[in-house]
Structure formats: structure tokens, C-alpha cells
Amino acid sequence: MVSFSRIALFAAAITSAAAFPTNITDIGLLARGGTPSSTGTSNGYYFSWWTDNAAQATYTNGGGGQYSLNWSGNNGNLVGGKGWNPGSNGRVIHYSGTYQPSGNSYLSIYGWTRSPLIEYYIVESYGTYNPSSAAAKKGTVNCDGANYDILTTWRYNAPSIDGTQTFQQFWSVRNPKKSPGGAISGSVSTGCHFNAWKNLGMNLGTSWNYQIVATEGYQSSGSASITVS
């Protein structure tokens, strides 16, 4: 997350989790770098967890839509969260809990569509790096009483949910961000963002893949305990 190109690589790393065959509902296994990467269902929610094992990171699924994440060592890439698979157009997503990053990290609604293949983010909060700082700004939108910058970028021959592909990333980044470092909560009307994107010629695909509230870290440390509904 030192540069947007690194953010893009980091975001693409999330998709690696989709390739893992292991489905874990209550994660307690620890690998050399912490909890091993996995995707699956837990208490009625879809979850995705990916780590490159460079950091010491522990991801745990709690009851309902709750998950927790602790990471340390200021090394590596990791991302985890809970939500739905498939996602949808117009879902209102609620989240609450604590988010305490130290360094490069962000908390976002994250997902994919197909036809066309699009990777998208609605960023609610972040640590020391603004993920929109090196993307192309397309406009702004007010959703749920907050202003967001709308941005796009391209990924070329990069990992995706469909293997190595070239695809666009769509972003809404809350401006100003919600303050990290403790209690955090909010509601995100995804349809408000998706409609604003469409009005700017940013068309999501017709086939929905997963849609989660994700906590990400890049060469940083931190903790999060988030409940999604």
C-alpha cells in the first residue's frame, strides 16, 4: 500500500483465497504465519481469508456475522472478512466493532462481478495510506450522509477470481475517512454507490461473486473485531 500499484497487487491477492479448497467454519488452525488461508461459510455468512504468511496473523470466525483479525510484524499482505456469496445490487450492509490499524490498512466493502469482470471497493476507513491517492478520480457521491471520491484503475494480466486477467477496479473512498483506532460502525447502501458508478459510465457485471466487509493489512500491524449484517 506504499503505492497504488502495490494496493492493486494486494487486492488481487485476495482472489487467491478463492482458489483454496479448504472450507473452515470455526478457524483455530495455525500455520507458520498464523491462520492458514481459506474460504467457506460460517454461521450463515460467507467468509474469505488470505495471508501470504509473512506476518503473524490470526483470523477467527465468531457467531453470526462476526470475525476478528490480529496481525503483527509489519510484514506481508493479508485480508479477511465476512459477507455473502453471491453479492447483490442494492444490499444495505451494516458493520460494527473495533478497527485498530498501525500502518497501512483499510476497512471496506469488497467484491467482484463477472460479465464484465470488475473488482470493487467501498472504503470506509484506512490507516496511513489513502488507497485513492494514485487512482483516476471520476467524481464524487454522497451516500448515507457521507461524501465519497469515486475512482477507477486497471489491472493488467493480474490474478482474479477467473485466473490471470485484465480488468477494472471501481472505488468509492469515504472522504474524510471514519477515524480508525477504536470503535467503528456504519451502514453502507451499496446501491447508492453502484448507481453513482453507473451514471459515470462505470458498469458492474451482470453476474455477482462474493461481497464482504474486509479488513486488510499491508506491511503493518493491527487488530479488528467486526460484526457484519
Short mmCIF file of C-alpha atoms in Angstrom, two decimals:
data_model
loop_
_atom_site.label_atom_id
_atom_site.label_comp_id
_atom_site.label_asym_id
_atom_site.label_seq_id
_atom_site.Cartn_x
_atom_site.Cartn_y
_atom_site.Cartn_z
CA MET A 1 0.00 0.00 0.00
CA VAL A 2 3.02 2.29 -0.34
CA SER A 3 1.83 2.92 -3.90
CA PHE A 4 -1.46 2.24 -5.65
CA SER A 5 0.20 -0.40 -7.78
CA ARG A 6 1.05 -2.24 -4.59
CA ILE A 7 -2.52 -1.78 -3.40
CA ALA A 8 -3.70 -3.38 -6.61
CA LEU A 9 -1.36 -6.32 -6.16
CA PHE A 10 -2.50 -6.63 -2.58
CA ALA A 11 -6.16 -6.53 -3.57
CA ALA A 12 -5.57 -9.14 -6.23
CA ALA A 13 -4.05 -11.35 -3.59
CA ILE A 14 -7.49 -11.61 -2.03
CA THR A 15 -8.61 -13.63 -5.00
CA SER A 16 -6.01 -16.25 -4.21
CA ALA A 17 -8.22 -17.26 -1.31
CA ALA A 18 -10.98 -18.25 -3.71
CA ALA A 19 -8.72 -20.97 -5.10
CA PHE A 20 -8.28 -22.71 -1.75
CA PRO A 21 -10.42 -25.85 -1.42
CA THR A 22 -10.48 -25.85 2.36
CA ASN A 23 -13.73 -24.61 3.93
CA ILE A 24 -13.41 -23.80 7.62
CA THR A 25 -16.37 -22.74 9.74
CA ASP A 26 -14.53 -22.14 13.00
CA ILE A 27 -10.86 -21.45 12.40
CA GLY A 28 -8.37 -22.41 15.07
CA LEU A 29 -5.56 -23.91 12.99
CA LEU A 30 -2.27 -22.01 12.96
CA ALA A 31 0.34 -22.24 10.20
CA ARG A 32 3.86 -20.86 10.34
CA GLY A 33 2.46 -17.38 9.58
CA GLY A 34 -0.74 -17.82 11.59
CA THR A 35 -4.19 -18.92 10.43
CA PRO A 36 -3.98 -20.64 7.02
CA SER A 37 -5.78 -19.10 4.05
CA SER A 38 -9.30 -20.37 3.40
CA THR A 39 -12.80 -19.54 2.19
CA GLY A 40 -16.15 -21.02 3.11
CA THR A 41 -19.26 -20.44 5.20
CA SER A 42 -19.59 -19.69 8.90
CA ASN A 43 -22.86 -19.33 10.79
CA GLY A 44 -24.79 -18.40 7.68
CA TYR A 45 -22.22 -16.00 6.23
CA TYR A 46 -19.58 -16.39 3.54
CA PHE A 47 -16.00 -15.65 4.61
CA SER A 48 -12.74 -15.13 2.77
CA TRP A 49 -9.33 -15.11 4.44
CA TRP A 50 -5.97 -14.82 2.68
CA THR A 51 -2.45 -14.31 4.00
CA ASP A 52 0.98 -14.67 2.42
CA ASN A 53 2.27 -15.92 5.82
CA ALA A 54 4.85 -13.14 6.10
CA ALA A 55 3.06 -11.62 9.09
CA GLN A 56 1.95 -13.37 12.24
CA ALA A 57 -1.80 -13.21 11.67
CA THR A 58 -4.76 -14.86 13.33
CA TYR A 59 -8.22 -14.81 11.74
CA THR A 60 -11.21 -16.17 13.67
CA ASN A 61 -14.86 -16.54 12.69
CA GLY A 62 -17.26 -15.80 15.54
CA GLY A 63 -21.01 -16.21 15.82
CA GLY A 64 -23.28 -14.82 13.12
CA GLY A 65 -21.51 -12.20 11.03
CA GLN A 66 -18.68 -11.61 13.49
CA TYR A 67 -14.99 -12.10 12.72
CA SER A 68 -11.77 -10.98 14.36
CA LEU A 69 -8.29 -10.42 12.99
CA ASN A 70 -4.98 -9.72 14.70
CA TRP A 71 -1.74 -9.23 12.81
CA SER A 72 1.79 -8.12 13.70
CA GLY A 73 5.33 -7.91 12.40
CA ASN A 74 4.92 -5.12 9.82
CA ASN A 75 5.34 -7.66 7.06
CA GLY A 76 3.36 -9.19 4.23
CA ASN A 77 -0.17 -8.97 2.87
CA LEU A 78 -3.39 -10.21 4.45
CA VAL A 79 -7.13 -9.71 4.13
CA GLY A 80 -10.18 -11.28 5.71
CA GLY A 81 -13.84 -10.71 6.26
CA LYS A 82 -17.42 -11.92 6.17
CA GLY A 83 -20.37 -11.26 3.91
CA TRP A 84 -22.27 -13.02 1.16
CA ASN A 85 -21.73 -15.13 -1.93
CA PRO A 86 -23.16 -14.15 -4.28
CA GLY A 87 -23.26 -10.42 -3.60
CA SER A 88 -26.10 -8.26 -4.83
CA ASN A 89 -27.01 -4.87 -6.24
CA GLY A 90 -28.63 -2.69 -3.59
CA ARG A 91 -27.84 -4.54 -0.34
CA VAL A 92 -27.59 -2.29 2.72
CA ILE A 93 -24.62 -3.58 4.72
CA HIS A 94 -24.21 -2.83 8.42
CA TYR A 95 -20.95 -3.23 10.31
CA SER A 96 -19.82 -2.51 13.85
CA GLY A 97 -16.94 -3.33 16.14
CA THR A 98 -13.37 -2.15 16.56
CA TYR A 99 -10.69 -1.37 13.98
CA GLN A 100 -7.19 -0.51 15.20
CA PRO A 101 -4.58 -0.46 12.42
CA SER A 102 -0.98 0.60 12.86
CA GLY A 103 0.32 1.45 9.40
CA ASN A 104 -1.13 0.56 6.02
CA SER A 105 -4.58 -0.99 6.26
CA TYR A 106 -8.18 -0.40 5.31
CA LEU A 107 -11.74 -1.45 6.10
CA SER A 108 -14.04 -1.75 3.09
CA ILE A 109 -16.94 -3.38 1.34
CA TYR A 110 -15.15 -5.57 -1.18
CA GLY A 111 -16.40 -7.76 -4.02
CA TRP A 112 -16.32 -8.98 -7.60
CA THR A 113 -18.66 -9.22 -10.57
CA ARG A 114 -18.39 -11.06 -13.87
CA SER A 115 -19.57 -10.07 -17.37
CA PRO A 116 -17.59 -7.86 -17.20
CA LEU A 117 -15.01 -8.85 -14.61
CA ILE A 118 -14.85 -6.00 -12.07
CA GLU A 119 -13.17 -5.77 -8.67
CA TYR A 120 -14.77 -3.15 -6.43
CA TYR A 121 -14.24 -1.38 -3.11
CA ILE A 122 -16.27 0.94 -0.90
CA VAL A 123 -13.64 2.09 1.60
CA GLU A 124 -14.93 3.29 4.97
CA SER A 125 -11.65 3.73 6.85
CA TYR A 126 -7.94 3.25 6.38
CA GLY A 127 -4.65 3.62 8.20
CA THR A 128 -1.69 5.67 6.98
CA TYR A 129 -2.23 5.21 3.25
CA ASN A 130 -5.19 6.56 1.25
CA PRO A 131 -5.97 3.89 -1.36
CA SER A 132 -7.34 6.51 -3.75
CA SER A 133 -4.12 8.53 -3.92
CA ALA A 134 -2.90 7.05 -7.22
CA ALA A 135 -6.21 6.22 -8.96
CA ALA A 136 -8.10 8.21 -11.59
CA LYS A 137 -10.82 10.30 -9.94
CA LYS A 138 -14.15 10.19 -11.81
CA GLY A 139 -16.39 12.16 -9.47
CA THR A 140 -17.97 12.22 -6.03
CA VAL A 141 -21.16 10.92 -4.42
CA ASN A 142 -22.98 11.45 -1.14
CA CYS A 143 -24.26 8.17 0.32
CA ASP A 144 -25.65 7.61 3.81
CA GLY A 145 -24.78 11.19 4.73
CA ALA A 146 -21.09 10.95 3.79
CA ASN A 147 -19.05 12.07 0.80
CA TYR A 148 -17.02 9.57 -1.23
CA ASP A 149 -14.48 10.03 -4.00
CA ILE A 150 -15.19 7.77 -6.99
CA LEU A 151 -12.13 6.36 -8.75
CA THR A 152 -11.06 3.74 -11.26
CA THR A 153 -7.91 1.96 -12.24
CA TRP A 154 -6.92 -1.00 -14.42
CA ARG A 155 -5.15 -4.24 -13.59
CA TYR A 156 -3.28 -5.88 -16.46
CA ASN A 157 -2.59 -9.62 -16.63
CA ALA A 158 -3.26 -9.87 -12.92
CA PRO A 159 -4.71 -12.56 -10.64
CA SER A 160 -8.50 -12.55 -10.36
CA ILE A 161 -11.39 -14.84 -9.46
CA ASP A 162 -11.04 -16.14 -13.05
CA GLY A 163 -7.29 -16.60 -13.11
CA THR A 164 -4.92 -14.16 -14.79
CA GLN A 165 -7.00 -11.44 -16.43
CA THR A 166 -7.08 -7.76 -17.35
CA PHE A 167 -9.90 -5.96 -15.53
CA GLN A 168 -11.01 -2.67 -13.98
CA GLN A 169 -11.20 -1.77 -10.31
CA PHE A 170 -14.00 0.55 -9.12
CA TRP A 171 -13.56 2.53 -5.90
CA SER A 172 -15.62 4.72 -3.58
CA VAL A 173 -13.39 6.11 -0.82
CA ARG A 174 -15.02 7.92 2.09
CA ASN A 175 -13.72 11.48 2.40
CA PRO A 176 -12.98 12.13 5.17
CA LYS A 177 -12.49 8.57 6.32
CA LYS A 178 -14.01 7.23 9.50
CA SER A 179 -11.38 7.54 12.21
CA PRO A 180 -9.58 4.26 12.92
CA GLY A 181 -8.13 3.36 16.28
CA GLY A 182 -11.14 2.12 18.23
CA ALA A 183 -14.89 1.64 17.96
CA ILE A 184 -16.29 1.90 14.45
CA SER A 185 -19.70 1.32 12.91
CA GLY A 186 -21.81 2.29 9.95
CA SER A 187 -24.24 1.36 7.23
CA VAL A 188 -23.41 1.27 3.53
CA SER A 189 -26.16 1.46 0.93
CA THR A 190 -24.31 -0.29 -1.86
CA GLY A 191 -26.95 0.67 -4.43
CA CYS A 192 -26.15 4.35 -3.89
CA HIS A 193 -22.55 3.73 -4.90
CA PHE A 194 -23.37 1.34 -7.73
CA ASN A 195 -25.87 3.80 -9.24
CA ALA A 196 -23.37 6.65 -8.98
CA TRP A 197 -20.78 4.49 -10.71
CA LYS A 198 -23.25 3.63 -13.47
CA ASN A 199 -24.03 7.30 -14.01
CA LEU A 200 -20.32 7.84 -14.62
CA GLY A 201 -20.14 5.00 -17.14
CA MET A 202 -18.71 2.52 -14.62
CA ASN A 203 -20.83 -0.56 -15.20
CA LEU A 204 -20.56 -3.54 -12.87
CA GLY A 205 -21.04 -7.02 -14.28
CA THR A 206 -24.33 -8.87 -14.56
CA SER A 207 -23.12 -11.87 -12.52
CA TRP A 208 -22.29 -11.36 -8.84
CA ASN A 209 -19.47 -13.09 -6.96
CA TYR A 210 -18.71 -12.58 -3.27
CA GLN A 211 -19.32 -9.35 -1.33
CA ILE A 212 -17.73 -8.96 2.11
CA VAL A 213 -16.73 -6.43 4.75
CA ALA A 214 -12.96 -6.84 4.57
CA THR A 215 -10.10 -5.83 6.85
CA GLU A 216 -6.79 -5.60 5.01
CA GLY A 217 -3.21 -5.05 6.10
CA TYR A 218 -0.02 -4.45 4.12
CA GLN A 219 3.36 -4.42 5.91
CA SER A 220 1.57 -3.26 9.05
CA SER A 221 0.16 -4.42 12.36
CA GLY A 222 -3.23 -4.13 13.95
CA SER A 223 -6.45 -5.70 15.08
CA ALA A 224 -10.11 -5.71 14.15
CA SER A 225 -13.28 -7.26 15.52
CA ILE A 226 -16.15 -6.66 13.13
CA THR A 227 -19.75 -7.83 13.01
CA VAL A 228 -21.47 -7.77 9.63
CA SER A 229 -25.20 -7.85 8.95
#
